[in-house]
Amino acid sequence: MKQTTRAPRAALDLLVFALLLSTFAPLRAAQTSRTARPTRSRADSRRGAEPAPAWWKRAVFYEIYPRSFQDSDGDGVGDLDGITSRLEYLARLGVDAVWITPFYPSPQVDFGYDVSDYEAVDPQFGTLADFDRLIKEAHRRKIKVVIDFVLNHTSDQHPFFKESRSSRENPKRDWYIWRDPRPDGSRPNNWSSSFGPVAWTLDEQTGQFYYHYFYPQQPELNWRNPEVERRMFETVRFWLRRGADGFRLDAVNYLFEDPRLRDNPVLPELRPGTTTGEHLQEKKYNRDLPEVQDVMVRLRAFNDRVNPASVLIGEAYVPKWEELMRYYGPADNGVHLPFNFFLIMEPARTHLDANVFRSVVEASEKALRGRWTTYVLSNHDNPRHYDRYGDGAHNDLIAKLAATMLLTLRGSPFLYYGEEIGMVTTEPKTIDEVRDPVGRRYWPANKGRDGERTPMQWDASPNAGFTRGTPWLPVPPSARAKNVGAQEDDPNSLLNFYRQLIALRRRAPALLDGEYASLGEDPKLFAYWRKSRTQTMVVALNMSGEARTLNLGGGGLSASDFRVALSSRPRKRGQLTDGELALAPFEAVILEASGR
Ligand code: NOJ
Ligand code: MG
C-alpha cells in the first residue's frame, strides 16, 4: 500500500479526538450533576427530540444460506423448518436479524437466484405455513427476518418469461429485453455475462436474442416497463404483509441497460483462467445506470407505506464509494443499507494489513458523512474470510481479530453462517463434484462458489448434524473437529468469543452508534476510538505476528483511565497501569475508558 499521508495523520487524529472530547465533555457534566437544573444545549435538545434509532442500525445480521443450514426432512437440502429449529442457537449467539437467501420455487440453476414464483416456497424448502411459523418463532425471540428479493431477473421457467418468449406479439414480450440479431446474425452487442461468456441467448422460435447478465436461465426483466415495476412491487407487499422485516435486493445495480445497447469498453485483462480471448469489460452501459436510483426511491416509498419499519439492503458491488453513495437516494430516501463490500474487495479482500483496513474504513467514514453502513467479511459468493486472512498457523486467533473488527466498526455487521465456528472454504476436488455452474465453466481457475456453501457444522456426527440423508454438498472433513458442539464447551472457542463480542456490543453505546476515529498509524496495528456521549472505547487489532504496543497517551486520557473489556488472548481484565497497551501477536483488545 502506498503511504503518502503518514505525517499529517497523527496530528489529524489528535485534532479529531480533541474535537470529539470537547463535544462530549459538557454533556457528561450535565448528566452527572443530577441535582442541578438540567441546562440543555441546543444540540442536546435536538438529540432529545430524535426518535429512537431504527432497529437495523443496531442489529447484528446473520446470513443463512437455507440449502446448507439445517435439513429437517432428510432430503439432504436445508429447509425453513430446519432454520426454525435453530433459532434458539441464533438467539444465544445474540444476533438481532437473519437474512435468508432465496427459498422460492426455482429450478435451482443458480440455487434459488432463478425464481419461478415470487410468492411461494419451493417444496424442498417447505411451505408458506413453514414460513409463517418461522416468522412467528423468530419474532418471539426478537429476531427480525430479512428475505432476498431477486428483482433484476426471473428464472426462464417463470410464467412471465414463458409467456414473453412464446411470441413477439405476446403482451409480456416487453417485460424482458428482446432484440433482433445484427444483420450478420450475431448478438445485439458485446456485453459479457457475469457467469460467462456472453449475455445474450438466441431464442430459435422467435428469432430474437434475450439478455441475461447472469446464467441464460436468468433472463433480465425490463424495468423500463411500468407493468414490471408494478407487479414486482406487489411481491414486496406480499412478503411484508406476511411478516418479513425487509429485503436484501439482489444484483440491484443491474436493473437498467442502455436503451441504445452500446458496446461496453473492452479492458486489456483477460477473464482469469481463460486463454480464448475472453476479455473483461468496463460495464459502462449495463451497470449502475441513473434510472436504478429512481426505482430505489419509489421502492422505498412503497415499502414505507406498507411497513415503515422494514429495511432495504442493496447488493451492489461497485468499484467506488461515490457510486455506492447514490444508493442512499438524493434525500436519503433510497436504500437504507447499500452493502459496503469494500472489505471483501481488493486490497482488503486478501491482505491482513493494518494500513489497508485503516484506509478502507477511513474512506468509508469520509464518504458516508455520518450515514449508516454495513460491514461484511464473508457471504455465499466469496471464499470465507477464515482462510482469506488465516496464515495457517494462527487462524483461530486471526478469526477472533477479524470478528472483533467486524463487530466494533461503525455500521451494522453481517455475519455469514458458520463464520462463528471458523468454517473453512472447502472447494470441490474434481470438476465432477462441482455444483455451481460457473465452477464447471471456468474449472480449475474458478472452482465456483460451492466452497463457501458447505453444510453448517453442528456436531461431530458423520453429516455434522446437518442432515440424516445425503447432504447436497459434502460435509467438509474439518467438521469432525470444528463444530458447534465442540465449541460450546470450550470457553476459549471462536463461538464463545463471538458470543462475548456480540453481548459486549449490545450493551456498549460507543460500539453501537459512537463516532469512529483512527488511532495511530502503526502499519501492523489497526486501532481506533469509538465514542458516544456516554462512553469511550478503544479497539486495538494487532495484524502481525510480532508484539506491538499502543500508546494511549494524548486526547486527554491516560492509560490508567482504561480497562480491558475483552481480549482475544488470555489476559487479565481490568485497569491498565503500564502507560501503554502491549499486544501479543494477532491479539485483539477492546478497552473501555473508565469513569468518564
Ligand atoms: C448475487 C447473488 O448473491 C448471487 O449468488 C447470484 O448468483 C447473483 N446475484 C444472481 O442472482
Ligand atoms: Mg438488468
XYZ file of C-alpha atoms and ligand atoms in Angstrom:
608
model
C 0.000 0.000 0.000
C 1.180 3.448 -0.782
C 1.609 5.559 2.307
C 1.704 9.158 1.315
C -0.295 10.813 4.068
C 1.500 9.376 7.066
C 2.921 12.504 8.674
C -0.169 14.706 8.875
C -2.221 11.737 10.010
C -1.185 11.639 13.663
C -1.894 15.323 14.041
C -5.252 14.887 12.424
C -6.173 12.012 14.739
C -5.408 14.144 17.732
C -7.388 17.043 16.383
C -10.399 14.848 15.666
C -10.203 13.357 19.117
C -9.897 16.767 20.767
C -12.955 17.962 18.873
C -14.911 14.907 19.901
C -13.930 15.333 23.518
C -14.934 18.960 23.545
C -18.359 17.948 22.317
C -18.778 15.210 24.844
C -17.388 16.891 27.953
C -20.276 19.299 28.692
C -22.806 16.557 28.042
C -21.140 14.262 30.516
C -21.095 17.045 33.094
C -24.791 17.700 32.608
C -25.514 14.047 33.066
C -23.618 13.563 36.303
C -24.925 16.579 38.221
C -28.331 15.164 38.930
C -29.381 17.857 41.346
C -28.576 20.819 39.153
C -31.376 22.023 36.950
C -30.623 20.453 33.595
C -29.340 23.027 31.155
C -29.762 21.617 27.707
C -27.664 22.856 24.842
C -29.347 23.278 21.502
C -27.550 20.219 20.228
C -28.689 18.329 23.266
C -32.356 19.160 22.885
C -32.158 18.370 19.229
C -30.827 14.993 20.266
C -33.598 14.606 22.808
C -36.147 15.103 20.070
C -34.628 12.426 17.879
C -36.647 9.256 17.568
C -35.030 6.015 18.734
C -32.651 4.701 16.084
C -34.125 2.276 13.583
C -33.677 -1.360 14.630
C -31.383 -2.132 11.709
C -28.862 0.471 12.863
C -28.188 -1.539 15.977
C -28.683 -5.013 14.596
C -26.178 -7.786 14.127
C -27.308 -9.608 10.970
C -26.678 -13.286 10.250
C -26.861 -14.574 6.695
C -28.398 -18.010 6.227
C -27.963 -19.998 3.029
C -31.024 -22.186 3.553
C -29.800 -25.144 1.472
C -26.903 -25.572 3.845
C -28.058 -24.544 7.306
C -30.250 -27.344 8.669
C -32.169 -30.098 6.957
C -35.288 -31.236 8.809
C -36.734 -33.888 6.477
C -33.712 -35.931 5.428
C -33.599 -34.962 1.743
C -30.082 -33.565 2.155
C -31.157 -29.976 1.486
C -31.671 -27.495 4.305
C -35.161 -26.030 4.772
C -37.247 -23.432 6.591
C -38.225 -25.825 9.395
C -34.538 -26.509 9.861
C -33.919 -22.791 10.355
C -36.800 -22.574 12.831
C -35.299 -25.430 14.826
C -32.037 -23.489 15.149
C -33.485 -20.148 16.215
C -32.589 -20.857 19.792
C -28.951 -21.223 18.771
C -29.126 -17.880 16.957
C -30.772 -16.199 19.912
C -27.961 -17.478 22.125
C -25.381 -16.242 19.702
C -27.039 -12.872 20.130
C -27.944 -11.922 16.579
C -30.812 -9.494 16.022
C -31.750 -10.379 12.459
C -31.335 -13.106 9.907
C -31.141 -12.639 6.177
C -32.312 -15.767 4.376
C -31.214 -16.170 0.752
C -33.919 -17.295 -1.747
C -36.264 -20.147 -0.829
C -38.869 -19.520 -3.563
C -39.852 -22.066 -6.212
C -36.933 -22.336 -8.568
C -35.281 -24.758 -10.985
C -32.203 -24.145 -8.756
C -29.843 -23.457 -11.638
C -28.382 -20.632 -9.551
C -29.615 -22.236 -6.312
C -32.660 -20.070 -5.872
C -31.491 -16.889 -7.589
C -33.541 -18.073 -10.551
C -37.067 -17.587 -9.223
C -40.049 -19.197 -10.962
C -42.678 -17.954 -8.491
C -42.139 -14.923 -6.244
C -44.966 -15.632 -3.867
C -44.479 -19.205 -2.710
C -41.939 -21.511 -1.090
C -40.063 -24.169 -3.043
C -41.274 -27.583 -1.777
C -37.697 -28.574 -0.994
C -37.534 -25.668 1.469
C -41.055 -26.151 2.856
C -44.372 -24.331 2.603
C -45.804 -20.881 3.218
C -47.101 -22.222 6.528
C -43.492 -23.082 7.457
C -42.522 -19.533 6.569
C -45.278 -18.126 8.767
C -44.120 -20.296 11.643
C -40.508 -19.255 11.120
C -41.557 -15.593 11.302
C -43.604 -16.187 14.422
C -40.870 -18.108 16.208
C -38.173 -15.637 15.168
C -40.213 -12.638 16.277
C -40.977 -14.353 19.569
C -37.213 -14.349 20.129
C -36.895 -10.744 18.924
C -35.097 -11.830 15.772
C -36.052 -9.973 12.593
C -36.291 -11.789 9.285
C -34.965 -10.212 6.109
C -35.523 -12.075 2.851
C -33.988 -11.908 -0.591
C -35.714 -10.060 -3.389
C -34.385 -11.143 -6.791
C -35.756 -8.290 -8.850
C -33.297 -7.957 -11.714
C -34.164 -11.265 -13.390
C -36.509 -14.225 -13.164
C -36.000 -17.870 -13.986
C -36.557 -18.798 -17.618
C -39.218 -21.112 -16.147
C -41.195 -18.238 -14.599
C -44.625 -17.927 -16.272
C -43.770 -14.296 -17.101
C -40.849 -15.411 -19.238
C -42.636 -18.388 -20.710
C -45.321 -16.005 -21.927
C -42.791 -13.463 -23.057
C -40.865 -15.934 -25.151
C -43.998 -17.521 -26.655
C -44.335 -14.928 -29.439
C -43.194 -11.467 -30.437
C -46.754 -10.233 -30.006
C -47.308 -11.551 -26.502
C -48.315 -8.748 -24.082
C -45.406 -9.770 -21.840
C -42.863 -9.666 -24.661
C -41.697 -6.277 -23.428
C -41.289 -7.495 -19.840
C -37.828 -8.758 -20.841
C -35.039 -7.424 -23.065
C -35.528 -8.853 -26.551
C -33.533 -7.727 -29.579
C -33.082 -8.750 -33.185
C -29.749 -10.217 -34.220
C -27.392 -7.891 -36.069
C -27.552 -8.172 -39.872
C -24.827 -10.828 -39.821
C -26.888 -12.873 -37.369
C -24.682 -12.125 -34.380
C -25.816 -10.968 -30.942
C -27.006 -7.364 -30.451
C -23.842 -6.146 -28.691
C -20.640 -7.238 -26.982
C -21.876 -7.465 -23.377
C -20.419 -10.310 -21.391
C -22.191 -12.258 -18.663
C -21.000 -12.349 -15.083
C -21.021 -16.124 -15.345
C -19.557 -16.083 -18.840
C -19.139 -15.911 -21.646
C -21.846 -13.812 -23.337
C -25.000 -12.110 -22.055
C -27.319 -12.883 -24.973
C -29.077 -16.091 -25.914
C -30.912 -16.631 -29.170
C -34.454 -17.912 -28.941
C -34.761 -20.007 -32.093
C -38.545 -19.969 -32.171
C -38.990 -16.201 -32.333
C -35.617 -15.387 -33.872
C -34.591 -12.810 -31.261
C -31.972 -12.698 -28.555
C -32.796 -12.118 -24.869
C -30.442 -10.505 -22.401
C -29.177 -12.162 -19.217
C -26.334 -10.709 -17.181
C -26.199 -13.972 -15.218
C -26.955 -17.520 -16.460
C -29.051 -17.931 -19.628
C -31.703 -19.366 -17.270
C -31.930 -15.900 -15.617
C -33.450 -13.569 -18.226
C -33.405 -9.891 -17.228
C -36.648 -8.087 -16.561
C -37.247 -4.849 -18.427
C -37.602 -2.265 -15.654
C -38.447 0.421 -18.226
C -41.853 -1.203 -18.483
C -44.089 0.229 -15.719
C -46.073 -3.009 -15.517
C -42.925 -4.839 -14.459
C -42.373 -2.373 -11.652
C -45.964 -2.550 -10.523
C -46.006 -6.336 -10.486
C -42.659 -6.642 -8.718
C -43.679 -4.143 -6.043
C -46.701 -6.358 -5.352
C -44.232 -9.034 -4.289
C -42.851 -6.638 -1.713
C -46.334 -6.107 -0.327
C -46.971 -9.855 -0.262
C -43.966 -10.634 1.956
C -44.227 -7.580 4.181
C -47.832 -8.499 4.936
C -46.630 -11.982 5.832
C -44.272 -10.517 8.386
C -40.931 -10.120 6.623
C -38.898 -7.271 8.126
C -37.211 -6.212 4.923
C -35.347 -7.204 1.816
C -31.878 -7.773 0.566
C -32.093 -6.558 -3.022
C -30.213 -8.882 -5.317
C -27.905 -7.514 -8.042
C -29.727 -4.242 -7.889
C -27.154 -2.280 -9.875
C -28.031 -4.261 -12.991
C -31.702 -3.253 -13.238
C -31.260 -0.987 -16.253
C -29.491 -1.229 -19.555
C -28.553 1.444 -22.053
C -31.564 1.871 -24.377
C -29.203 2.021 -27.365
C -27.366 -1.093 -26.167
C -23.983 0.414 -26.894
C -20.950 -1.899 -26.666
C -19.082 -1.881 -23.372
C -15.417 -0.832 -23.486
C -13.193 -3.906 -23.523
C -10.411 -3.998 -20.936
C -6.918 -5.313 -21.651
C -7.175 -8.034 -18.968
C -8.415 -11.498 -19.861
C -11.002 -13.166 -17.638
C -8.897 -15.121 -15.137
C -8.208 -18.667 -16.267
C -9.208 -18.131 -19.887
C -6.970 -18.334 -22.918
C -9.568 -17.974 -25.630
C -9.694 -14.201 -25.729
C -12.456 -13.642 -23.187
C -11.685 -10.092 -22.087
C -13.043 -8.289 -19.047
C -15.222 -5.270 -19.751
C -15.975 -1.943 -18.180
C -19.698 -2.287 -17.529
C -20.397 1.196 -18.710
C -23.738 0.513 -20.350
C -25.308 -2.228 -18.236
C -24.461 -1.376 -14.642
C -25.496 1.447 -12.347
C -27.494 3.473 -14.830
C -29.070 6.521 -13.143
C -32.569 5.077 -13.638
C -31.772 2.481 -10.961
C -31.907 5.203 -8.343
C -35.368 6.353 -9.404
C -36.678 2.830 -8.847
C -34.965 2.670 -5.470
C -36.689 5.865 -4.366
C -40.074 4.549 -5.484
C -39.434 1.161 -3.886
C -38.502 2.850 -0.621
C -41.691 4.932 -0.693
C -43.719 1.798 -1.394
C -42.004 -0.077 1.414
C -42.508 2.809 3.812
C -46.212 2.816 3.064
C -46.628 -0.908 3.719
C -44.280 -1.165 6.696
C -42.169 1.866 7.628
C -40.049 -0.230 9.987
C -38.863 -2.509 7.200
C -35.354 -2.275 5.819
C -33.938 -2.292 2.292
C -30.422 -3.647 1.902
C -28.875 -3.274 -1.539
C -26.449 -5.694 -3.119
C -24.242 -3.662 -5.422
C -20.576 -4.444 -5.943
C -19.342 -1.105 -7.225
C -15.738 -0.041 -7.581
C -16.053 3.357 -5.887
C -17.689 4.850 -2.824
C -19.101 7.700 -4.829
C -21.167 5.203 -6.847
C -22.352 3.412 -3.744
C -23.434 6.665 -2.104
C -26.071 7.187 -4.790
C -27.991 4.212 -3.416
C -28.891 6.164 -0.289
C -31.063 8.322 -2.542
C -30.889 12.054 -3.315
C -32.581 12.899 0.011
C -31.696 9.761 1.950
C -34.902 8.348 0.529
C -33.402 5.332 -1.227
C -31.936 2.098 0.070
C -31.324 2.144 3.841
C -28.230 -0.007 3.709
C -26.326 -0.322 0.464
C -23.922 -3.184 1.228
C -20.424 -1.925 1.880
C -18.315 -4.625 0.243
C -15.012 -2.813 0.417
C -13.656 -5.283 2.976
C -14.451 -8.124 0.577
C -12.855 -6.345 -2.377
C -9.152 -5.935 -3.100
C -6.916 -4.943 -1.445
C -8.688 -5.688 1.866
C -10.034 -8.966 0.473
C -6.727 -10.776 0.811
C -4.425 -8.592 2.879
C -4.489 -8.717 6.624
C -2.731 -5.386 6.719
C -3.437 -2.586 9.176
C -2.764 0.155 6.627
C -5.187 -1.413 4.179
C -8.009 -1.789 6.692
C -7.434 1.673 8.139
C -7.627 3.255 4.726
C -10.737 1.291 3.709
C -12.552 2.261 6.897
C -11.428 5.876 6.679
C -12.594 6.065 3.074
C -15.957 4.680 4.194
C -16.263 7.195 7.005
C -15.314 10.050 4.721
C -17.805 9.079 2.020
C -20.630 8.370 4.445
C -20.569 11.705 6.288
C -22.489 10.221 9.190
C -24.782 7.911 7.226
C -25.126 4.340 8.328
C -23.325 1.464 6.623
C -22.754 -2.273 6.818
C -19.589 -4.267 7.358
C -19.240 -7.754 5.956
C -16.325 -10.133 5.517
C -17.951 -13.279 4.132
C -21.021 -14.303 2.149
C -22.256 -17.022 -0.196
C -20.442 -15.548 -3.205
C -16.932 -15.203 -1.784
C -14.377 -17.520 -0.194
C -14.721 -17.404 3.585
C -12.527 -14.875 5.329
C -11.304 -17.519 7.791
C -8.903 -18.738 5.140
C -8.594 -15.481 3.222
C -6.880 -13.918 6.234
C -5.568 -17.015 8.018
C -1.793 -17.565 7.866
C -2.081 -21.304 8.501
C -0.580 -21.056 11.984
C -2.795 -18.571 13.826
C -6.081 -18.979 12.009
C -8.357 -19.040 15.044
C -6.650 -16.036 16.555
C -6.898 -14.174 13.270
C -10.584 -15.126 13.061
C -11.098 -13.594 16.502
C -9.319 -10.472 15.366
C -11.465 -10.204 12.224
C -14.606 -10.732 14.325
C -13.535 -8.015 16.744
C -13.163 -5.591 13.873
C -16.433 -6.590 12.214
C -18.402 -6.129 15.421
C -16.829 -2.858 16.542
C -16.750 -0.695 13.417
C -19.380 1.989 12.929
C -22.009 0.077 10.974
C -24.254 -2.960 11.055
C -22.229 -6.171 10.915
C -23.303 -9.062 8.688
C -22.112 -12.496 9.733
C -22.223 -15.458 7.382
C -23.405 -18.789 8.812
C -20.507 -20.842 10.126
C -18.032 -17.996 10.424
C -18.662 -18.036 14.169
C -17.095 -21.507 14.333
C -14.383 -20.790 11.787
C -15.728 -22.865 8.918
C -13.235 -23.105 6.095
C -13.774 -22.739 2.367
C -13.871 -26.326 1.091
C -13.635 -26.384 -2.674
C -14.664 -29.355 -4.808
C -11.741 -31.649 -5.606
C -12.776 -32.658 -9.094
C -14.871 -30.985 -11.729
C -17.494 -33.729 -11.343
C -18.151 -32.625 -7.780
C -18.894 -29.022 -8.770
C -22.500 -27.917 -8.283
C -22.223 -24.207 -9.083
C -22.314 -23.975 -12.908
C -19.773 -21.161 -13.027
C -17.253 -23.554 -11.438
C -17.778 -26.074 -14.199
C -17.332 -23.473 -16.890
C -14.112 -21.997 -15.558
C -12.568 -25.014 -13.796
C -9.922 -25.013 -12.416
C -9.153 -21.268 -12.478
C -12.519 -20.641 -10.836
C -13.985 -23.577 -8.923
C -17.266 -21.796 -8.331
C -18.926 -20.922 -5.043
C -19.551 -24.363 -3.560
C -16.559 -23.946 -1.258
C -18.274 -21.326 0.887
C -21.690 -23.061 0.809
C -20.927 -26.362 2.544
C -23.326 -27.630 5.248
C -23.301 -25.988 8.654
C -21.232 -27.966 11.126
C -23.353 -28.613 14.179
C -21.703 -31.656 15.729
C -19.113 -34.392 15.195
C -21.506 -36.945 13.677
C -20.847 -38.101 10.075
C -23.073 -35.454 8.496
C -22.236 -32.882 11.131
C -25.837 -32.842 12.373
C -26.904 -31.106 9.167
C -28.970 -33.955 7.717
C -29.879 -37.576 8.278
C -29.819 -38.049 4.497
C -27.097 -37.406 1.948
C -26.038 -33.756 2.041
C -26.340 -31.876 -1.258
C -22.700 -30.802 -0.875
C -20.231 -32.967 1.031
C -19.667 -32.086 4.686
C -16.057 -30.850 4.944
C -13.632 -33.200 6.716
C -12.861 -30.328 9.111
C -16.348 -30.754 10.619
C -15.191 -33.619 12.805
C -13.053 -31.295 14.918
C -14.718 -27.987 14.177
C -18.386 -27.834 15.069
C -20.855 -26.057 17.326
C -20.980 -28.929 19.823
C -17.230 -28.986 20.347
C -17.030 -25.211 20.714
C -19.981 -24.901 23.099
C -17.966 -26.369 25.938
C -14.697 -24.594 25.270
C -14.639 -21.168 26.936
C -11.867 -20.041 24.567
C -13.580 -21.173 21.395
C -14.280 -18.873 18.492
C -18.001 -19.434 19.029
C -17.848 -18.276 22.620
C -15.722 -15.329 21.579
C -18.394 -14.258 19.072
C -20.997 -14.565 21.825
C -18.977 -12.384 24.166
C -18.314 -9.818 21.467
C -21.959 -9.574 20.460
C -23.033 -9.296 24.098
C -20.464 -6.565 24.741
C -21.557 -4.672 21.641
C -25.182 -4.875 22.688
C -24.531 -3.092 25.958
C -21.925 -0.602 24.703
C -23.352 2.662 23.352
C -19.921 3.589 21.983
C -19.831 0.444 19.849
C -23.462 0.663 18.790
C -23.503 4.171 17.471
C -20.486 6.092 18.684
C -18.240 8.115 16.394
C -15.216 6.483 14.771
C -11.669 7.867 14.697
C -8.465 6.060 13.733
C -5.819 5.881 16.403
C -2.156 5.981 15.407
C -0.551 4.883 12.183
C 1.317 1.713 13.041
C 1.438 -0.350 9.824
C 0.964 -3.520 11.872
C -1.665 -2.312 14.296
C -5.142 -1.142 13.344
C -6.551 0.804 16.276
C -9.490 3.164 16.618
C -11.692 5.047 19.019
C -15.423 4.626 19.267
C -17.106 7.344 21.268
C -20.655 8.033 22.207
C -21.915 10.763 24.503
C -21.540 8.499 27.491
C -18.771 6.082 26.657
C -15.332 5.879 25.087
C -13.792 2.697 23.779
C -10.583 1.811 22.005
C -10.240 -1.185 19.736
C -6.704 -2.424 19.035
C -6.067 -5.114 16.430
C -2.546 -6.432 16.058
C -2.482 -7.623 12.451
C 1.005 -9.081 12.682
C 2.900 -11.998 14.180
C 5.010 -9.553 16.245
C 4.309 -7.942 19.583
C 3.087 -4.327 19.280
C 2.393 -1.520 21.698
C -0.285 1.117 21.538
C 0.367 4.440 23.159
C -2.756 5.559 24.949
C -1.496 8.977 25.930
C -2.940 12.036 24.242
C -6.507 13.001 23.787
C -6.833 13.884 27.447
C -6.833 10.296 28.707
C -4.004 8.233 30.132
C -3.530 4.506 30.218
C -4.790 4.271 33.765
C -8.185 5.518 32.600
C -8.703 2.358 30.580
C -9.739 -1.128 31.488
C -9.719 -4.187 29.281
C -13.266 -5.065 28.288
C -12.386 -8.017 26.044
C -9.302 -9.653 24.604
C -8.770 -12.499 22.192
C -5.880 -13.890 24.255
C -5.903 -14.830 27.887
C -5.150 -11.652 29.840
C -6.393 -10.123 32.999
C -9.387 -7.940 32.623
C -9.042 -4.706 34.476
C -7.167 -1.464 34.624
C -4.068 -0.765 32.561
C -1.227 0.683 34.565
C 1.809 0.477 32.334
C 1.182 3.610 30.272
C 0.602 1.753 27.095
C -1.175 -1.323 25.853
C 1.092 -4.214 24.922
C -0.389 -6.588 22.377
C 0.705 -10.147 21.692
C 0.895 -11.381 18.068
C -2.517 -11.146 16.376
C -4.153 -10.087 19.601
C -7.387 -8.086 19.526
C -8.267 -5.956 22.552
C -11.240 -3.759 23.366
C -10.623 -1.127 26.037
C -13.186 0.963 27.807
C -12.298 4.305 29.326
C -13.496 4.020 32.878
C -15.025 6.768 34.953
C -15.513 9.073 32.024
C -25.994 -12.140 -6.394
C -26.193 -13.354 -5.559
O -25.623 -13.143 -4.294
C -25.542 -14.494 -6.304
O -25.447 -15.653 -5.516
C -26.333 -14.727 -7.558
O -25.706 -15.727 -8.320
C -26.442 -13.443 -8.395
N -26.734 -12.290 -7.611
C -27.521 -13.572 -9.423
O -28.781 -13.529 -8.810
Mg -30.998 -5.725 -15.663
